[in-house]
Short mmCIF file of C-alpha atoms and ligand atoms in Angstrom, two decimals:
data_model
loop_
_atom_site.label_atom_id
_atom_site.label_comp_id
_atom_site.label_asym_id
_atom_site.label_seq_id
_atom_site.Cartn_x
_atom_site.Cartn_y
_atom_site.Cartn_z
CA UNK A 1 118.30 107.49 65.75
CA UNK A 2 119.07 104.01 67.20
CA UNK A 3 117.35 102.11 70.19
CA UNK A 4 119.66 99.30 71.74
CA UNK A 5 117.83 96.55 73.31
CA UNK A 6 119.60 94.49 75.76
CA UNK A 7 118.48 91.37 77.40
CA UNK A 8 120.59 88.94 79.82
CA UNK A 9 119.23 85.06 78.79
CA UNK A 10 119.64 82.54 81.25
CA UNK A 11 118.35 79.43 80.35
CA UNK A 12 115.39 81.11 77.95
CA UNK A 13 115.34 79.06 74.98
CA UNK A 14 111.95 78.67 75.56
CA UNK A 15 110.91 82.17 76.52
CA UNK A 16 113.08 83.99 73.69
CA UNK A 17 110.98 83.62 70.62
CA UNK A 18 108.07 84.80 72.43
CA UNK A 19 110.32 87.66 73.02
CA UNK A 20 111.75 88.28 69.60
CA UNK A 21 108.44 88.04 68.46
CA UNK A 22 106.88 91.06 70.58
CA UNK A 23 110.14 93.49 69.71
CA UNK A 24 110.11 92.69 66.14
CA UNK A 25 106.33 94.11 66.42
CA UNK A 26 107.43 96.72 68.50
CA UNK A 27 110.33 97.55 65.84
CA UNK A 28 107.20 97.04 62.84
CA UNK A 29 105.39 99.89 64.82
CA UNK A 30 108.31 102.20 64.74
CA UNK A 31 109.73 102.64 61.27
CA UNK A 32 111.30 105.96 61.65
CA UNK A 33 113.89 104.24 64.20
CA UNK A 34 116.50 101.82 63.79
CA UNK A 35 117.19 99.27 66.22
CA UNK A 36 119.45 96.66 67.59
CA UNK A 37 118.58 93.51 69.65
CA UNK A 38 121.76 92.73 71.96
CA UNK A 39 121.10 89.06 73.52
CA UNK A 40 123.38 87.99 76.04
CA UNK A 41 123.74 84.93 76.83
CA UNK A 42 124.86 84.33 80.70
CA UNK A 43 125.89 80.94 80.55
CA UNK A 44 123.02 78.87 79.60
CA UNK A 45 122.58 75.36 80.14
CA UNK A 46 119.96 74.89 77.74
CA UNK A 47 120.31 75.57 74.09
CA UNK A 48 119.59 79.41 74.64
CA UNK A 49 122.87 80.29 72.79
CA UNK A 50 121.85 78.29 69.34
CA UNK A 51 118.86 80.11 69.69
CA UNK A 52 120.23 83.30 70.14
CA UNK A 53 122.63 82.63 66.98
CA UNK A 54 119.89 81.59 64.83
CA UNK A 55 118.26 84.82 65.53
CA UNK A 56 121.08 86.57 64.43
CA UNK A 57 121.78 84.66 61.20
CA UNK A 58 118.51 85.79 60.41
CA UNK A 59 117.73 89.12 61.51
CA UNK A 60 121.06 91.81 61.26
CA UNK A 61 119.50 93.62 64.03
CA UNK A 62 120.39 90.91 66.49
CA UNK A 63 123.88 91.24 68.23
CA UNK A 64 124.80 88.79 70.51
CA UNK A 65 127.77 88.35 73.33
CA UNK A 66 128.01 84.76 74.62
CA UNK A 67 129.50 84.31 78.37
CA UNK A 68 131.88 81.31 78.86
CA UNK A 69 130.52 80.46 82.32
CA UNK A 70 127.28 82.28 84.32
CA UNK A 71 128.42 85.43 85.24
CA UNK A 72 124.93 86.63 86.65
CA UNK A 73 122.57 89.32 85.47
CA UNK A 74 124.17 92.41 86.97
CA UNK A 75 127.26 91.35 84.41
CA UNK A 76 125.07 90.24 81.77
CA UNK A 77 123.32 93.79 81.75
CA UNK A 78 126.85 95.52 81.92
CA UNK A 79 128.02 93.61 78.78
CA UNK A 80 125.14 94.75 77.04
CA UNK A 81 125.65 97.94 78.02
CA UNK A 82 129.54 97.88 76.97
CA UNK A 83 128.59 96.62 73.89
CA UNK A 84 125.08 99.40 72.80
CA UNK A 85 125.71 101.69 70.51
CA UNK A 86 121.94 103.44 70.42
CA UNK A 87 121.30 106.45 71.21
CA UNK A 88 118.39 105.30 73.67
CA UNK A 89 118.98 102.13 75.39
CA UNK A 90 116.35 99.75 77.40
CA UNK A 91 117.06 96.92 79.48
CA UNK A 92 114.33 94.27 79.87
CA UNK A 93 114.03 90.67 80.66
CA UNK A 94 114.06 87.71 78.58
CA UNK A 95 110.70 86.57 79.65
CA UNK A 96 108.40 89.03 78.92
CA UNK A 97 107.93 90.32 82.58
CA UNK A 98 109.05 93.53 81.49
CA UNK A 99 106.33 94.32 78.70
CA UNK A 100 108.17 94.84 75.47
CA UNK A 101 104.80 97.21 74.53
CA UNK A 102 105.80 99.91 77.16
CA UNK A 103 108.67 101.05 74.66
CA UNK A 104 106.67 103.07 72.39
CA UNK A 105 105.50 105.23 75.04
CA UNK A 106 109.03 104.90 77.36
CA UNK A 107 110.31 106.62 73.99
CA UNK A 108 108.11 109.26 73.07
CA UNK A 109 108.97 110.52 77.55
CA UNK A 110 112.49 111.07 75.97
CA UNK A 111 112.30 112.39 73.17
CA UNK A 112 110.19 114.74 74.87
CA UNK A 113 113.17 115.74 76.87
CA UNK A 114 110.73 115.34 80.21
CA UNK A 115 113.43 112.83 82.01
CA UNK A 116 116.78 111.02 80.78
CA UNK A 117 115.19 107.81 82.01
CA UNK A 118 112.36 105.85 81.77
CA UNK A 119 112.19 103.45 84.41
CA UNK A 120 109.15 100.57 84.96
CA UNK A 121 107.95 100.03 88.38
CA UNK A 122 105.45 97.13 89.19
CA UNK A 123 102.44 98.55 91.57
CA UNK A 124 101.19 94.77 92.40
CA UNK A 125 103.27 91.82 92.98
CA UNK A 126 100.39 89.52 91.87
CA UNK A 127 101.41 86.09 91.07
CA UNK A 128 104.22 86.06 93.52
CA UNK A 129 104.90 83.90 96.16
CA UNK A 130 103.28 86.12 99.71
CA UNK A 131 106.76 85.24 101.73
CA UNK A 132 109.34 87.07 98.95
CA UNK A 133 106.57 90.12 98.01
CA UNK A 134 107.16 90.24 102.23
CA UNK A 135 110.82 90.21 102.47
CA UNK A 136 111.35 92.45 99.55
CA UNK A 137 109.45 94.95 100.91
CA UNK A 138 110.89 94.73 104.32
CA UNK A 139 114.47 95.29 102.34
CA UNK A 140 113.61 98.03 100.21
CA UNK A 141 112.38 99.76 103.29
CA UNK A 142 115.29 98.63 104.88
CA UNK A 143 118.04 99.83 101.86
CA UNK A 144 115.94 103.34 101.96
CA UNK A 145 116.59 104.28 105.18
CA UNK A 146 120.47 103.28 105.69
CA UNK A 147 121.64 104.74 102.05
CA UNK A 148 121.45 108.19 100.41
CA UNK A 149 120.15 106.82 97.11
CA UNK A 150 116.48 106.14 96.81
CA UNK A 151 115.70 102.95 95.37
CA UNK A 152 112.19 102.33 94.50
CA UNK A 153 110.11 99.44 95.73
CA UNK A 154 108.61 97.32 92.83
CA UNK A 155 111.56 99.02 90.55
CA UNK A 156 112.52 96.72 87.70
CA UNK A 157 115.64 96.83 85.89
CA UNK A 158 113.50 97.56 82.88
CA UNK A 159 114.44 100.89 81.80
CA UNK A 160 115.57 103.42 78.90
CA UNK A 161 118.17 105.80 79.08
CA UNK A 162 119.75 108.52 77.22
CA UNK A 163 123.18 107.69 75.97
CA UNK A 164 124.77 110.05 78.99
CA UNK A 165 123.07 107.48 81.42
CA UNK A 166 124.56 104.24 79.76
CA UNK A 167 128.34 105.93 79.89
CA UNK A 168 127.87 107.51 83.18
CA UNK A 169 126.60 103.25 84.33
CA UNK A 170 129.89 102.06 82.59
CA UNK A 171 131.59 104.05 84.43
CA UNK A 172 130.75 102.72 87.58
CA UNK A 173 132.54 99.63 87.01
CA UNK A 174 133.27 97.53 90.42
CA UNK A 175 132.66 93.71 90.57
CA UNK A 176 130.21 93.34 92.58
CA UNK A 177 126.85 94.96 90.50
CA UNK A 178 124.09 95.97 92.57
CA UNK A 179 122.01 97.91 89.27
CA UNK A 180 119.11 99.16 91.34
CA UNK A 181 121.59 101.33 93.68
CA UNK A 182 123.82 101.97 90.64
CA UNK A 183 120.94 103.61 88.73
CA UNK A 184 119.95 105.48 91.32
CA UNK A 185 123.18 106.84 92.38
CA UNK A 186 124.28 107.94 88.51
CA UNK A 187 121.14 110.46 89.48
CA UNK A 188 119.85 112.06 86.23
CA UNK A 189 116.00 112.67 85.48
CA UNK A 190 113.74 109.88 86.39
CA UNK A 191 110.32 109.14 85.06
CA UNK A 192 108.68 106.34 86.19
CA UNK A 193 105.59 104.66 84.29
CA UNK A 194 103.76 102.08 86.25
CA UNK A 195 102.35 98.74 85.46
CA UNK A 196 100.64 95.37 86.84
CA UNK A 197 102.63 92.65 87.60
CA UNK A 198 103.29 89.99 84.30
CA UNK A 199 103.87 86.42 84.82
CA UNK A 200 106.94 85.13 83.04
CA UNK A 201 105.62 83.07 79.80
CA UNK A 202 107.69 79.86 79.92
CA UNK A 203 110.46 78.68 82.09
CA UNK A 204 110.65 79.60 85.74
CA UNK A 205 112.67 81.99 87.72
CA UNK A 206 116.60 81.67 88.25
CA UNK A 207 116.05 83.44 91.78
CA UNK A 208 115.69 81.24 94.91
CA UNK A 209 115.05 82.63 98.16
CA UNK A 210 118.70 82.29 98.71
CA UNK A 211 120.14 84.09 95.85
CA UNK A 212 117.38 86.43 96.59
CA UNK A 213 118.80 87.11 100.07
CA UNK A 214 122.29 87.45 98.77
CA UNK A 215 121.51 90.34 96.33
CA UNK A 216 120.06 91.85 98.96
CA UNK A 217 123.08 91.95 101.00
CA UNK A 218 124.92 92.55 98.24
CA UNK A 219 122.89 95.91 97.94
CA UNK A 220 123.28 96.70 101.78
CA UNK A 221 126.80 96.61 101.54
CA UNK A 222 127.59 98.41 98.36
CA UNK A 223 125.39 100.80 99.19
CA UNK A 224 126.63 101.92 102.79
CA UNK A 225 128.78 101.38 105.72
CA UNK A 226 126.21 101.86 108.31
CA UNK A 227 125.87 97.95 109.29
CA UNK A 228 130.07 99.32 110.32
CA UNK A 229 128.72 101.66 112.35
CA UNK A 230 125.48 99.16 114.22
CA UNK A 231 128.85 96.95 115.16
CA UNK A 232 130.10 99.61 116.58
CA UNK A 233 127.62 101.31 118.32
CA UNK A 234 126.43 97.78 119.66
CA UNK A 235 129.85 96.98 120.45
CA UNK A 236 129.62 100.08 122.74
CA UNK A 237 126.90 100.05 124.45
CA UNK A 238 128.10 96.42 125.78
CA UNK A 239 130.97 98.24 126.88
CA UNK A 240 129.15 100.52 128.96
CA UNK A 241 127.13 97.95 130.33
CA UNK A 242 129.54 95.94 131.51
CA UNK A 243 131.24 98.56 133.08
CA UNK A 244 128.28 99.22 135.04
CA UNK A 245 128.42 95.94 135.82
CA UNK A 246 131.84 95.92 136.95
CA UNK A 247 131.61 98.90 139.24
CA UNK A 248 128.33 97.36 140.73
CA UNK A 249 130.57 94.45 142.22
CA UNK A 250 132.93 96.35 142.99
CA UNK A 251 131.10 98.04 145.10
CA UNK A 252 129.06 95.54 146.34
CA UNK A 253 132.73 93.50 147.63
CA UNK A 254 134.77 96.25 148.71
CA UNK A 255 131.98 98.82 150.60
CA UNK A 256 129.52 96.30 151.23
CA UNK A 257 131.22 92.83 151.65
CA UNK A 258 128.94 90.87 149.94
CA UNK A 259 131.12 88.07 148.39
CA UNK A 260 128.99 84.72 148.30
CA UNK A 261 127.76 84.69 144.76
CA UNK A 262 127.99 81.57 143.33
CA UNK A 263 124.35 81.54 142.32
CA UNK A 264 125.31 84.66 139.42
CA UNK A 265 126.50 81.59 137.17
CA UNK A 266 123.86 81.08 134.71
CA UNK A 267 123.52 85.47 134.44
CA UNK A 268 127.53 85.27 133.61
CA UNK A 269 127.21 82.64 131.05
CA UNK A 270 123.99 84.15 129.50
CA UNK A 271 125.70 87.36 129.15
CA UNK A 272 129.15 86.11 128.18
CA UNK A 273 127.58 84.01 125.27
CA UNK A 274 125.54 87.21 124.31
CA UNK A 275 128.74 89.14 124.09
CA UNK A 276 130.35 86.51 122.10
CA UNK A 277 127.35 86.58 119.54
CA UNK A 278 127.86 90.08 118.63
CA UNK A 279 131.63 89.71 118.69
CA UNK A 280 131.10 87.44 115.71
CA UNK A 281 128.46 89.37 114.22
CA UNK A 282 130.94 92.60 114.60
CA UNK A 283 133.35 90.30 112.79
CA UNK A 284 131.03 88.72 109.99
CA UNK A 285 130.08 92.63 109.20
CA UNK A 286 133.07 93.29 108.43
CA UNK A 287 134.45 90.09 106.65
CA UNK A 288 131.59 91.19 104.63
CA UNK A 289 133.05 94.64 103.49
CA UNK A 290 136.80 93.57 103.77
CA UNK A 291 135.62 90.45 101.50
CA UNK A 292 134.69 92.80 99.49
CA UNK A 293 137.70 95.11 99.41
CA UNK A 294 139.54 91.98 98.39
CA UNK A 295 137.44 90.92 95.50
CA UNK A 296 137.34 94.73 94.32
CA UNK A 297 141.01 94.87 94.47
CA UNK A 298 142.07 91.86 92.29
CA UNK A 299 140.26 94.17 89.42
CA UNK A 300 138.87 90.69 87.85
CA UNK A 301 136.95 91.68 84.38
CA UNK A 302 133.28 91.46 85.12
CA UNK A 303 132.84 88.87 82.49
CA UNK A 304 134.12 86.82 80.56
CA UNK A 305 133.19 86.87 76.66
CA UNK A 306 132.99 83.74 74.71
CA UNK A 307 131.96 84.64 71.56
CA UNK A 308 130.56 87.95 69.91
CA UNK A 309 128.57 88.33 66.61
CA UNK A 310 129.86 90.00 63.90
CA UNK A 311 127.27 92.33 63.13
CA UNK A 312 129.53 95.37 63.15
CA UNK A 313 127.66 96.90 59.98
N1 UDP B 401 119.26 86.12 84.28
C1 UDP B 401 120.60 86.13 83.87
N2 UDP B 401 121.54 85.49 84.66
C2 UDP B 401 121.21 84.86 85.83
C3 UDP B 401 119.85 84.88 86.24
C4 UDP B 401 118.91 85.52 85.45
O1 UDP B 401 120.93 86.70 82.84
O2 UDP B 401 122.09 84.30 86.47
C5 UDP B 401 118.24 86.80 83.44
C6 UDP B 401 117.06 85.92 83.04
O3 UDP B 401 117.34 85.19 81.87
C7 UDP B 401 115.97 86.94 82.81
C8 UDP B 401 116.28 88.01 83.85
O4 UDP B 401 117.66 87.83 84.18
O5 UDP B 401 116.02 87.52 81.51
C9 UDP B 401 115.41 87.92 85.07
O6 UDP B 401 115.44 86.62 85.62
P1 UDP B 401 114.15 85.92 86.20
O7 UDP B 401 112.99 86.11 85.29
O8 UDP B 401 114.53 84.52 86.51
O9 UDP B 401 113.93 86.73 87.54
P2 UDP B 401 112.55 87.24 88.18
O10 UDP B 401 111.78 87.89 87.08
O11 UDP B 401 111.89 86.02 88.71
O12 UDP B 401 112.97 88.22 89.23
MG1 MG B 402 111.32 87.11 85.36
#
């Protein structure tokens, strides 16, 4: 019986032995399983790599795959993924955010054979800035109601699956990763455990607002077409209005005579700039999905791979 343990490392030198430290103890606590520590290493700028070899020269647990630029997490966790061989595998951060001490329990749920994943969820966002706990609810909320799959707010990509999970996740193999959705749309039995919200224990976070804001797009539009369907329906209902519009003048200058109406000229302008807004938002919409279509199409690997340890034992 074999537990994989993956963890993406972006610039974590710092945060990593902390880390090895609590799943070596979690390992100690569980001496009827075997395990294997798969760090990979997105990229760093620090010395997160040297640290990640050392680790491995010492401990033949650790396997390692080294990116040769940053690929981003989504990738990271899929080459960790490629790469598992256990028979459960978990997911968790490098910083300790996802608490390494939840695995004892996140393993007895399967071997139970209650759920083929464990998934964390955070109940409390403490310690986080009040403007992104308030735009990541508003898009969770958001992502709910335009797709079929339910992703849950305060979900975390730490989880453990059943080896049918991890193979049904490789499977889904486009470029642009959006994990949350893909976990949730893979379907199987869920269990969710619950905890408070952990500060990370050194370093600081690689999201920005920004990047934040980009994943969630990112989400939105792997996850469903209906922003297509807004430009549409917007698109029409302009339509109609300015036929309305039209046939109002119309019949104000042929059965009424009215013709002096110089004075409409701010109106037009107002309503001719509106138009032209949504015309380009139509258009950005779907730059964003046919944007997509292109990158999908060039079937670019997800990563690229650097350098592997040679733990194959
Ligand atoms: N990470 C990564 N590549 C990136 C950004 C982040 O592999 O481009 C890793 C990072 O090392 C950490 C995890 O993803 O293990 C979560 O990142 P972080 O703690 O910065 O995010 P937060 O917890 O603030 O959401
Ligand atoms: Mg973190």
């Amino acid at each position: 019986m074999l537990i994989s343990l993956i963890v993406p490392c972006y610039n974590e030198e710092e945060a990593l032995p902390y880390l090895y430290k609590a799943i070596s103890d979690v390992r100690a606590s569980m001496s009827d399983r075997n395990f294997e520590f798969i760090f990979v290493n997105d990229g760093s700028k620090d010395n997160t790599s040297g640290v990640i070899k050392k680790l491995a020269s010492e401990d033949k647990d650790v396997r390692y795959v080294l990116f040769s630029r940053n690929f981003g997490k989504e990738a990271a966790m899929y080459a960790g993924l490629e790469k598992s061989r256990g028979d459960y595998v978990a997911i968790m951060d490098a910083d300790m955010q996802d608490p390494p001490a939840l695995i004892p329990e996140m393993v007895s749920i399967l071997d139970s054979d209650e759920a083929d994943i464990v998934a964390a969820r955070r109940v409390t966002r403490k310690g986080e800035p009040k403007i992104r706990s308030f735009f990541a609810r508003r898009f969770y909320k958001l992502i709910n109601r335009m797709t079929e799959v339910e992703i849950a707010d305060g979900a975390r990509d730490f989880r453990l699956m059943k080896r049918c999970v991890v193979d049904a996740i490789i499977s889904v193999s486009e470029r642009q990763r959006f994990s949350k959705g893909i976990f949730a749309w893979v379907g199987f039995r869920t269990r969710w455990i619950e905890h408070e919200n952990v500060e990370r224990v050194a370093g600081e976070t690689k999201w920005s607002f920004w990047k934040l804001f980009k994943y969630a797009v990112d989400g939105i539009v792997a996850f469903t077409t209906a922003p297509l369907r807004l430009a549409t329906y917007s698109g029409l209902f302009f339509a109609l209005l300015a036929f309305g519009y039209l046939v109002y003048y119309f019949v104000r200058a042929v059965i009424l005579r009215i013709y002096n109406d110089v004075p409409g000229y701010p109106s037009l302008l107002c309503f001719i700039l509106f138009i032209g807004g949504l015309i380009l938002m139509a258009l950005g919409i779907l730059g964003e999905y046919i944007g997509r279509t292109f990158i999908e199409s060039k079937q670019r690997p997800i990563y690229i791979k650097a350098e592997e340890d040679n733990n194959n034992n």
